[in-house]
XYZ file of C-alpha atoms in Angstrom:
688
model
C 0.000 0.000 0.000
C 1.227 3.501 -0.746
C 2.387 5.178 2.449
C 2.109 8.946 2.191
C 0.919 11.848 4.233
C -2.837 12.322 4.045
C -4.655 15.504 4.913
C -8.183 14.140 5.005
C -10.346 11.061 5.362
C -13.395 9.689 3.604
C -15.384 6.642 4.690
C -17.497 5.303 1.846
C -19.800 2.283 1.858
C -20.269 0.421 -1.432
C -23.817 -0.928 -1.491
C -26.326 -2.272 -3.978
C -28.187 -5.414 -5.012
C -26.634 -8.844 -5.491
C -24.667 -9.177 -8.780
C -24.536 -5.411 -9.413
C -20.710 -5.497 -9.260
C -19.865 -3.943 -5.891
C -16.828 -6.125 -5.186
C -15.602 -5.586 -8.751
C -15.908 -1.828 -8.215
C -13.881 -2.060 -4.990
C -11.196 -4.022 -6.835
C -11.092 -1.360 -9.542
C -10.907 1.485 -6.995
C -7.947 -0.179 -5.273
C -6.272 -0.860 -8.631
C -6.537 2.630 -10.141
C -5.220 4.170 -6.897
C -2.196 1.843 -6.932
C -3.065 -0.020 -3.742
C -3.085 -3.360 -5.587
C -1.019 -4.141 -8.677
C -3.349 -6.780 -10.117
C -7.104 -7.028 -9.963
C -8.697 -10.210 -8.719
C -12.049 -11.603 -9.804
C -14.981 -13.167 -7.986
C -14.758 -16.275 -10.209
C -11.104 -16.826 -9.292
C -11.828 -16.112 -5.611
C -8.907 -13.702 -5.208
C -10.546 -10.310 -4.657
C -9.884 -8.106 -1.633
C -13.614 -8.094 -0.992
C -15.444 -11.412 -0.588
C -12.331 -12.671 1.189
C -14.045 -15.153 3.510
C -14.320 -18.822 2.569
C -18.118 -18.661 2.679
C -18.149 -15.694 0.251
C -15.736 -17.333 -2.182
C -17.626 -20.614 -2.160
C -20.776 -18.752 -3.243
C -19.129 -15.979 -5.292
C -21.152 -13.432 -3.354
C -20.595 -11.060 -0.435
C -21.834 -12.428 2.878
C -20.209 -9.901 5.232
C -18.739 -6.403 5.243
C -15.163 -6.057 3.981
C -13.056 -2.983 4.769
C -10.198 -1.759 2.549
C -8.214 1.489 2.600
C -6.419 3.376 -0.145
C -5.059 6.860 -0.828
C -6.095 9.122 -3.669
C -4.800 12.649 -3.916
C -4.107 13.538 -0.309
C -7.180 11.746 1.012
C -7.308 8.315 2.652
C -10.422 6.444 1.607
C -11.766 3.544 3.628
C -14.249 1.594 1.551
C -16.761 -0.764 3.149
C -17.830 -3.388 0.611
C -21.293 -4.478 1.782
C -23.342 -7.570 0.880
C -26.034 -7.127 -1.744
C -28.326 -10.022 -0.882
C -31.346 -8.965 1.163
C -30.558 -11.879 3.497
C -27.436 -10.034 4.664
C -29.030 -6.574 4.887
C -28.258 -6.330 8.616
C -24.526 -6.388 7.786
C -25.018 -3.526 5.348
C -27.144 -1.429 7.697
C -24.716 -1.843 10.607
C -21.796 -0.726 8.415
C -23.667 2.252 6.962
C -23.987 3.751 10.435
C -20.259 4.530 10.326
C -20.052 5.657 6.703
C -19.782 9.270 5.641
C -21.264 8.502 2.238
C -22.429 5.563 0.151
C -21.988 4.567 -3.476
C -25.111 2.710 -4.616
C -24.135 0.348 -7.436
C -26.834 -0.749 -9.876
C -27.143 -2.071 -13.410
C -28.605 -0.431 -16.502
C -31.864 -2.359 -16.055
C -34.925 -0.286 -15.108
C -36.813 -3.388 -13.926
C -34.180 -4.184 -11.286
C -34.067 -0.671 -9.831
C -37.010 -1.611 -7.598
C -34.641 -3.848 -5.603
C -32.966 -0.652 -4.359
C -36.111 0.571 -2.566
C -35.282 -0.754 0.958
C -31.698 0.497 0.661
C -32.754 3.984 -0.453
C -35.274 4.055 2.392
C -32.540 3.283 4.937
C -30.140 5.861 3.459
C -32.838 8.529 3.419
C -34.055 7.737 6.947
C -30.490 8.010 8.305
C -29.665 11.007 6.068
C -26.569 9.277 4.712
C -25.277 11.113 1.604
C -25.255 8.757 -1.369
C -24.631 8.725 -5.079
C -25.418 6.123 -7.727
C -22.902 4.353 -9.965
C -24.673 2.666 -12.884
C -22.369 -0.267 -13.597
C -22.099 -2.667 -16.548
C -23.015 0.031 -19.053
C -21.546 -2.228 -21.753
C -24.146 -4.979 -21.253
C -27.225 -3.405 -22.862
C -25.951 -0.907 -25.407
C -27.178 -2.784 -28.489
C -27.037 0.488 -30.423
C -26.393 4.179 -29.753
C -30.064 5.006 -29.301
C -30.709 2.112 -26.925
C -27.709 3.081 -24.808
C -29.096 6.531 -24.037
C -32.729 5.360 -23.891
C -31.905 2.786 -21.225
C -30.019 5.427 -19.277
C -33.049 7.736 -19.244
C -35.317 4.835 -18.228
C -33.032 3.942 -15.311
C -32.970 7.579 -14.158
C -36.781 7.610 -14.135
C -36.868 4.302 -12.260
C -34.425 5.673 -9.688
C -36.730 8.637 -9.122
C -39.535 6.232 -8.208
C -37.558 4.669 -5.332
C -35.749 7.760 -4.024
C -37.216 10.489 -1.855
C -34.270 12.698 -2.865
C -33.929 14.265 -6.347
C -31.926 12.136 -8.816
C -29.291 14.340 -10.461
C -27.364 12.981 -13.482
C -23.665 13.934 -13.337
C -22.711 12.241 -16.613
C -24.323 11.251 -19.903
C -23.333 8.125 -21.868
C -21.764 8.083 -25.316
C -22.636 4.978 -27.321
C -21.000 3.801 -30.514
C -22.466 0.814 -32.297
C -23.153 -1.882 -29.716
C -20.930 -0.510 -26.930
C -20.547 2.438 -24.622
C -17.352 4.278 -25.454
C -17.392 7.242 -23.105
C -19.376 9.902 -21.298
C -20.115 13.595 -21.184
C -19.422 15.406 -17.911
C -22.516 17.545 -17.410
C -20.645 19.998 -15.172
C -17.869 20.883 -17.625
C -19.745 19.810 -20.790
C -16.615 17.952 -21.821
C -16.872 14.603 -23.604
C -14.466 11.748 -22.827
C -13.635 8.379 -24.361
C -12.780 5.401 -22.165
C -9.478 3.514 -22.415
C -8.832 0.184 -20.653
C -6.489 0.629 -17.693
C -5.997 4.346 -18.318
C -7.782 7.656 -17.698
C -10.429 8.691 -20.219
C -9.331 11.072 -22.985
C -11.145 14.361 -23.724
C -12.805 14.365 -27.151
C -15.140 16.733 -29.001
C -18.770 16.396 -28.010
C -20.724 14.284 -30.511
C -23.085 16.470 -32.519
C -25.820 13.821 -32.237
C -25.865 14.141 -28.430
C -25.726 17.928 -28.003
C -29.488 18.306 -27.610
C -29.796 15.405 -25.147
C -26.762 16.608 -23.185
C -28.256 20.073 -22.918
C -31.557 18.670 -21.622
C -29.767 16.489 -19.041
C -27.571 19.392 -17.907
C -30.593 21.658 -17.579
C -32.292 19.033 -15.429
C -29.190 18.830 -13.217
C -28.964 22.610 -12.792
C -32.677 22.967 -12.043
C -32.452 20.347 -9.292
C -29.434 22.113 -7.781
C -31.209 25.469 -8.016
C -33.995 24.147 -5.777
C -31.497 24.496 -2.910
C -29.546 27.569 -4.096
C -31.376 30.854 -4.699
C -28.288 32.427 -6.304
C -28.084 29.660 -8.887
C -31.841 29.932 -9.471
C -31.469 33.655 -10.261
C -28.759 32.903 -12.803
C -30.885 30.288 -14.511
C -33.853 32.658 -14.677
C -31.576 35.279 -16.239
C -30.189 32.620 -18.624
C -26.661 33.062 -17.246
C -24.493 29.937 -17.507
C -23.039 29.241 -14.011
C -19.339 28.513 -13.627
C -17.997 25.007 -13.073
C -16.739 26.039 -9.626
C -20.201 27.170 -8.573
C -21.822 23.937 -9.794
C -19.214 21.797 -8.035
C -19.689 23.790 -4.840
C -23.444 23.205 -5.038
C -22.934 19.484 -5.660
C -20.609 19.261 -2.664
C -22.962 21.145 -0.365
C -26.129 19.366 -1.435
C -24.643 15.869 -1.520
C -23.058 16.442 1.905
C -26.437 17.482 3.291
C -28.146 14.455 1.668
C -30.368 16.691 -0.436
C -29.600 15.160 -3.847
C -28.446 11.853 -5.367
C -25.862 12.379 -8.151
C -25.622 9.637 -10.797
C -22.416 8.363 -12.438
C -21.881 5.660 -15.062
C -19.174 3.175 -15.975
C -17.944 -0.400 -16.333
C -16.056 -1.356 -13.182
C -14.637 -4.516 -14.730
C -12.821 -2.361 -17.323
C -12.116 0.520 -14.872
C -14.364 2.738 -17.014
C -15.807 5.641 -15.043
C -13.952 4.717 -11.845
C -11.553 7.683 -11.873
C -14.355 10.261 -12.349
C -16.204 8.548 -9.498
C -13.126 8.859 -7.289
C -12.727 12.519 -8.274
C -16.335 13.190 -7.306
C -15.870 11.432 -3.958
C -12.702 13.451 -3.426
C -14.441 16.751 -4.155
C -17.999 16.171 -3.014
C -18.212 13.402 -0.406
C -18.495 14.848 3.113
C -15.469 14.956 5.397
C -15.637 13.245 8.831
C -16.374 16.602 10.463
C -19.569 16.946 8.431
C -20.698 13.409 9.224
C -19.998 13.822 12.941
C -21.837 17.135 13.021
C -24.851 15.497 11.370
C -24.848 12.916 14.199
C -24.488 15.614 16.855
C -20.941 14.508 17.766
C -18.123 16.939 18.608
C -15.344 15.665 16.342
C -12.642 17.777 18.027
C -13.399 16.620 21.557
C -10.452 14.783 23.145
C -12.431 12.005 24.874
C -12.235 8.886 22.629
C -15.605 7.839 21.247
C -16.038 4.908 18.832
C -18.746 2.554 17.627
C -18.515 -1.082 16.551
C -19.676 -1.617 12.960
C -18.823 -5.293 12.549
C -17.408 -8.209 14.564
C -15.189 -10.917 13.049
C -13.655 -14.086 14.445
C -10.477 -14.713 12.458
C -8.331 -17.873 12.500
C -5.165 -15.860 13.174
C -6.145 -12.906 15.331
C -9.250 -14.172 17.124
C -11.974 -11.600 17.704
C -11.676 -8.361 15.697
C -14.039 -5.396 16.118
C -14.301 -3.009 13.164
C -14.978 0.434 14.652
C -15.631 3.967 13.477
C -13.680 6.508 15.555
C -16.074 9.403 16.070
C -13.910 11.599 18.263
C -10.606 11.577 20.127
C -7.812 9.146 19.392
C -7.447 5.404 19.817
C -4.078 3.924 20.716
C -2.700 0.401 20.695
C -3.654 -1.161 24.040
C -6.348 1.401 24.861
C -8.959 0.381 27.436
C -12.531 0.960 26.248
C -15.650 -0.056 28.174
C -13.343 -1.763 30.651
C -11.726 -3.996 27.985
C -8.098 -3.633 26.915
C -7.625 -3.772 23.140
C -5.198 -6.484 22.072
C -4.124 -4.509 19.011
C -5.057 -1.683 16.647
C -5.196 -2.377 12.911
C -6.171 -1.045 9.532
C -7.934 -3.756 7.520
C -7.420 -4.732 3.901
C -9.852 -7.562 3.344
C -8.574 -10.309 5.630
C -5.117 -8.698 5.839
C -4.266 -6.308 8.664
C -1.720 -3.524 9.148
C -0.701 -2.685 12.708
C -1.191 0.894 13.899
C -0.064 2.850 16.927
C -2.851 5.433 16.766
C -6.080 6.141 14.881
C -7.776 9.522 14.903
C -11.304 10.823 14.582
C -12.939 9.809 11.317
C -10.980 6.598 10.779
C -12.393 3.094 10.455
C -10.028 0.613 12.107
C -10.083 -2.754 13.881
C -9.545 -3.472 17.586
C -8.392 -6.960 18.536
C -9.720 -9.207 21.305
C -12.415 -6.892 22.651
C -14.181 -9.634 24.587
C -17.767 -8.899 25.579
C -18.035 -6.030 23.076
C -20.789 -6.410 20.470
C -21.656 -4.903 17.094
C -23.355 -1.535 17.571
C -21.782 -0.878 20.996
C -20.618 2.635 21.854
C -17.033 2.604 23.169
C -15.506 5.145 25.565
C -12.682 5.274 28.100
C -15.122 5.343 31.007
C -17.510 2.874 29.417
C -20.312 5.386 29.948
C -20.965 7.704 27.009
C -23.129 10.775 27.519
C -25.627 8.834 25.426
C -25.454 5.640 23.415
C -24.890 6.302 19.732
C -27.861 5.272 17.566
C -27.523 1.895 15.876
C -29.353 0.193 13.054
C -32.657 -1.427 13.922
C -32.394 -5.154 14.537
C -34.108 -7.053 11.727
C -36.614 -9.648 12.936
C -35.766 -13.227 11.898
C -38.049 -14.745 9.273
C -36.648 -18.209 8.507
C -35.674 -21.041 10.841
C -34.026 -24.438 10.945
C -33.881 -26.932 13.787
C -30.257 -27.935 14.314
C -28.429 -30.673 16.192
C -24.738 -31.665 16.196
C -23.843 -34.649 14.003
C -21.759 -35.944 16.907
C -23.587 -36.227 20.236
C -20.488 -35.366 22.266
C -20.382 -31.947 20.518
C -23.548 -30.798 22.275
C -21.552 -29.203 25.109
C -19.632 -27.023 22.613
C -22.679 -25.799 20.724
C -23.817 -23.012 23.057
C -20.390 -21.334 23.057
C -20.077 -21.600 19.282
C -23.564 -20.149 18.756
C -22.671 -17.243 21.022
C -19.655 -16.396 18.833
C -21.709 -16.912 15.691
C -24.281 -14.364 16.885
C -21.455 -11.989 17.813
C -20.319 -12.018 14.187
C -23.822 -11.849 12.782
C -26.475 -10.115 14.932
C -29.156 -10.953 12.347
C -29.075 -14.536 13.662
C -30.902 -15.742 16.766
C -31.333 -19.093 18.468
C -33.631 -20.628 21.051
C -34.311 -23.934 22.758
C -38.009 -24.355 22.064
C -39.994 -25.132 25.200
C -42.571 -27.360 23.502
C -40.614 -29.178 20.788
C -37.301 -29.172 22.724
C -35.464 -28.422 19.475
C -32.601 -25.954 19.108
C -33.918 -23.451 16.555
C -31.551 -21.254 14.545
C -33.294 -18.168 13.154
C -32.118 -15.917 10.335
C -33.064 -13.914 7.260
C -33.363 -16.718 4.715
C -32.047 -20.007 3.380
C -28.647 -18.755 2.225
C -28.162 -16.803 5.444
C -28.609 -19.926 7.573
C -26.516 -22.091 5.258
C -23.636 -19.619 5.613
C -24.062 -19.745 9.398
C -23.984 -23.553 9.328
C -20.856 -23.459 7.152
C -19.187 -21.251 9.757
C -20.146 -23.639 12.555
C -18.529 -26.464 10.608
C -15.411 -24.631 9.405
C -14.572 -22.393 12.348
C -15.745 -24.502 15.251
C -15.660 -28.044 13.814
C -19.362 -28.460 14.509
C -21.155 -30.098 11.580
C -24.923 -29.956 12.021
C -27.931 -32.043 11.091
C -30.889 -29.799 10.226
C -34.580 -29.985 9.416
C -37.488 -27.586 9.320
C -38.700 -26.929 12.882
C -41.670 -28.893 14.123
C -44.825 -26.846 14.519
C -45.669 -26.477 18.243
C -49.148 -27.926 17.999
C -51.343 -28.128 21.091
C -54.517 -30.050 21.812
C -57.701 -29.369 23.696
C -61.082 -31.032 24.275
C -64.552 -30.435 22.857
C -66.827 -31.974 25.519
C -66.825 -32.361 29.327
C -66.909 -35.558 31.355
C -67.812 -35.955 35.043
C -66.719 -38.217 37.883
C -63.844 -39.863 36.050
C -62.443 -42.423 38.452
C -58.770 -43.132 38.982
C -57.483 -45.579 41.574
C -53.850 -46.443 42.180
C -53.181 -49.411 44.437
C -49.836 -51.127 44.781
C -48.654 -53.616 47.373
C -45.099 -54.961 47.481
C -44.412 -55.748 51.134
C -44.361 -53.186 53.885
C -46.303 -50.014 53.251
C -48.278 -50.072 49.994
C -49.449 -47.243 47.776
C -53.067 -46.143 47.620
C -54.741 -43.179 45.992
C -58.324 -42.801 44.811
C -59.801 -39.766 43.007
C -62.820 -38.617 41.022
C -62.288 -35.792 38.524
C -64.510 -33.545 36.405
C -62.900 -32.461 33.128
C -64.291 -29.704 30.924
C -63.135 -27.366 28.142
C -62.744 -23.619 28.790
C -62.568 -20.626 26.468
C -59.676 -20.409 24.035
C -56.664 -18.774 25.625
C -57.607 -19.503 29.264
C -54.966 -22.207 29.579
C -55.301 -24.660 32.491
C -57.278 -24.370 35.684
C -57.281 -26.825 38.603
C -59.743 -26.692 41.490
C -61.240 -28.978 44.133
C -64.605 -29.355 45.854
C -63.621 -31.903 48.483
C -65.885 -32.089 51.531
C -65.587 -34.270 54.579
C -61.913 -34.982 54.077
C -62.397 -37.728 51.509
C -59.028 -36.621 50.146
C -56.799 -35.126 52.839
C -55.448 -31.645 52.149
C -51.822 -32.777 52.072
C -52.528 -35.047 49.091
C -54.368 -32.526 46.891
C -51.099 -30.966 45.503
C -50.159 -34.477 44.363
C -53.439 -34.709 42.433
C -52.721 -31.379 40.669
C -49.179 -32.489 39.859
C -50.461 -35.715 38.320
C -52.964 -33.817 36.206
C -50.354 -31.312 35.006
C -47.866 -34.050 34.121
C -50.466 -35.891 32.072
C -51.389 -32.693 30.210
C -47.799 -32.312 28.971
C -48.618 -35.095 26.469
C -52.331 -35.536 25.839
C -54.053 -38.380 23.989
C -52.905 -36.940 20.630
C -49.337 -36.550 21.831
C -49.252 -32.769 22.302
C -49.527 -30.412 25.304
C -53.150 -29.889 26.376
C -54.486 -26.343 26.858
C -57.762 -24.592 27.637
C -59.003 -27.190 30.067
C -60.364 -27.141 33.626
C -60.023 -30.108 35.996
C -61.849 -30.333 39.317
C -61.157 -32.876 42.057
C -64.629 -33.752 43.369
C -64.212 -36.865 45.510
C -61.966 -39.749 46.445
C -60.802 -41.958 49.257
C -57.574 -42.706 51.072
C -55.865 -45.252 53.297
C -54.497 -44.103 56.643
C -51.253 -46.074 56.161
C -50.725 -46.609 52.432
C -51.795 -43.253 50.985
C -49.171 -40.673 49.936
C -48.872 -37.654 47.685
C -47.088 -39.834 45.120
C -49.970 -42.361 45.139
C -52.544 -39.609 44.534
C -50.394 -38.237 41.692
C -50.528 -41.657 40.013
C -54.281 -41.934 40.645
C -54.816 -38.537 38.984
C -52.819 -39.621 35.924
C -54.944 -42.751 35.609
C -58.136 -40.714 35.861
C -56.929 -38.270 33.216
C -55.940 -41.111 30.908
C -59.404 -42.591 31.076
C -61.317 -39.302 31.009
C -59.464 -37.461 28.220
C -60.197 -40.186 25.708
C -63.929 -39.476 26.253
C -63.587 -35.676 25.889
C -63.185 -35.628 22.088
C -59.607 -34.319 21.984
C -58.844 -32.054 19.031
C -55.662 -30.606 17.554
C -54.841 -26.884 17.772
C -52.315 -24.989 15.670
C -50.635 -21.651 16.398
C -51.924 -18.746 14.317
C -49.705 -15.727 13.746
C -50.680 -12.135 13.182
C -48.753 -11.146 10.036
C -48.107 -7.840 8.257
C -46.661 -8.273 4.762
C -45.206 -5.215 3.022
C -44.266 -4.772 -0.647
C -44.654 -2.246 -3.492
C -48.323 -1.830 -4.329
C -47.879 -3.406 -7.771
C -47.521 -6.701 -5.862
C -50.517 -6.257 -3.533
C -52.710 -8.746 -5.395
C -49.893 -11.305 -5.368
C -49.494 -10.840 -1.616
C -53.188 -11.553 -1.130
C -52.999 -14.665 -3.317
C -49.982 -15.817 -1.331
C -51.901 -15.506 1.942
C -55.047 -17.177 0.604
C -53.028 -20.053 -0.797
C -51.586 -20.721 2.659
C -54.888 -20.970 4.545
C -54.571 -17.367 5.660
C -57.338 -14.973 6.659
C -56.885 -11.522 5.131
C -57.846 -8.760 7.568
C -57.262 -5.814 5.239
C -54.621 -3.731 3.523
C -53.473 -0.121 3.566
C -50.688 2.095 2.314
C -47.481 2.011 4.339
C -47.312 5.494 5.819
C -43.576 6.121 5.397
C -42.944 4.079 2.219
C -43.965 5.793 -1.006
C -45.935 3.388 -3.217
C -45.933 0.458 -0.758
C -48.859 -1.464 0.728
C -49.203 -3.469 3.930
C -51.505 -6.508 4.008
C -52.630 -7.689 7.465
C -53.657 -11.294 7.970
C -53.880 -14.299 10.255
C -51.684 -17.135 9.028
C -51.099 -20.624 10.445
C -47.536 -20.965 11.692
C -47.277 -24.248 9.768
C -47.667 -22.233 6.547
C -44.956 -19.702 7.385
C -41.829 -21.830 7.302
C -40.882 -20.885 3.737
C -43.116 -17.816 3.460
C -40.170 -15.424 3.090
C -38.763 -17.494 0.212
C -41.953 -17.284 -1.857
C -42.626 -13.676 -0.879
C -39.206 -12.556 -2.111
C -39.662 -14.587 -5.277
C -42.952 -12.788 -5.993
C -41.669 -9.275 -5.183
C -38.178 -9.153 -6.746
C -36.654 -9.735 -3.341
C -37.975 -6.589 -1.651
C -41.082 -7.880 0.168
C -40.837 -8.417 3.907
C -43.102 -9.250 6.814
C -43.449 -8.934 10.579
C -45.217 -11.545 12.648
C -46.086 -12.541 16.173
C -48.072 -15.352 17.752
C -51.726 -14.397 18.117
C -53.913 -17.362 19.070
C -54.559 -21.090 18.781
C -57.115 -22.478 16.365
C -58.508 -25.928 15.560
C -56.736 -27.685 12.714
C -59.024 -28.685 9.792
C -59.802 -32.388 10.017
C -58.014 -33.562 6.815
C -54.847 -31.732 7.859
C -55.154 -32.964 11.450
C -55.174 -36.568 10.200
C -52.036 -35.884 8.181
C -50.284 -34.231 11.133
C -51.167 -37.060 13.498
C -50.054 -39.566 10.878
C -46.639 -37.896 10.705
C -46.320 -38.142 14.465
C -45.038 -34.627 15.175
C -46.422 -32.086 12.836
C -44.119 -31.817 9.865
C -41.459 -33.933 8.307
C -38.082 -34.624 9.863
C -36.349 -34.518 6.522
C -32.860 -33.060 6.487
C -32.745 -29.628 4.919
């Protein structure tokens, strides 16, 4: 890496949908700045980004990668973020520490919709961002189509952005390829050259009218925030380049506009102009800190964890944004002494002695420190820095170690796994007794399982979680008799009870009472009766926990020598066994309250999805803070939700999402109940 004096810092996140070319753009940025001498490729698995084994196996980003380079006198730290919606939590956590973001997309208007959640997050957090339209060479079948597609993408971007879309460049097509661009600020045309800066060329006569229209649109958007520029436009005075650049810098830094650049990252086309724009227009750390209400020049160290890694060589590494003050090697933050201070370059590290405000660096062996934590010397910041909202898990697998003797290691490994990836969660289910691993989708959980196997030598067996069915009864029975009598020498065992069993309203649970008179069952034995009843109800006649039932002890008898609490417990179990079979037991399934959100063009598909899964639609309405999105509310059986997120994303280009919570229990339709009871425990045990 070039080692030279830098006078400023920029922290830039590279974000965008899966396959848009983010990691390729990072590779190109590092190459044109001289940080690497040879570009890697995702296919060869040798890029700086996507450096983890899991990423290279799938040829896709699965975690944030940090890399630093110098350009001009500025040190850039780029955060290459995953594009798959299943790893959105990684991206959101990293964006909290970024000063700006480059949103990478393709020249495909239909795919721009996939940017909607990302634009929403950037706008909500007021993170300055610009767009880099990548792979401009893929769709330029002719000169007209090249510019037409560009205009269509700009219009599509406007539909998903709450900020004005401002073109910074205009494409030049020649035959079936893009050969250059026009800078709308300087009105200078350029031709691309592989591995070299673009050359200035005369502006094509055929594009002068379109360039003028695009430049006018850019200036009018800028004038909405600059009265002086507006006056010049009204007086038909052409503003100077310096004034336009100053407006771009001010308005991008304040997250008022979204400039748009074009290029082909694989060929390094458009990468140098993008860097120049970031150099000139991306906000400095002071601006970002001020936007967050942080005093950058305060001396008290203040940092925030953006990402946690567990590396084979260095152990735990915490990627942090230094908001104020200075970090030093060995500093103690939140009561934990850092085991090292590093600048990261993919999986490579460079040791540092100090890191100042605005830098993104890694602290080693910060045990007990989690992603999102605010770090200070005292461990008590004036207030915790805001962190990205925790995404609710939407997909689950039941997991168990392949080797039984690995069970003792699993809890510790899961704890580290969740440290690295806060979008995961796990639980030991109280009804099914399974260990459930929750995440954001199939690929997300498969990556987590790969990490368990590779990092912690814990291969897992998995299947879809069993549905926590319950059972209840339809009719009451009275005076069910249970007698337990056992004689084996010495004191025997004797307990004798009569029970009334009846159903209660849904949601009331279990109620035990007694109406004993005359001491037919002594008081000291009644708790044993209740215990026996409760134990039986853990597995009813259908094999599931019994709910919404009332049991009353009405009568019984005892033996002065042989009776005991244990004997009455056994008598109660016998009575329940006989009585429950006569109460018409029926199967109950958990019903969730679900809110599914997607662009309103998919509303009818959302309703069909719910109806096709035995759901009950409650209504739909516009999502208040999402332009052009609808929310459908419904009741949905939990058994129908196990792959709901998979189909929902398939129907909505990956952008649909839902929130859910348990609402109530409901009787299972008879044909399905027979199938469930035939399977033995709700749904198949097949490996996933």
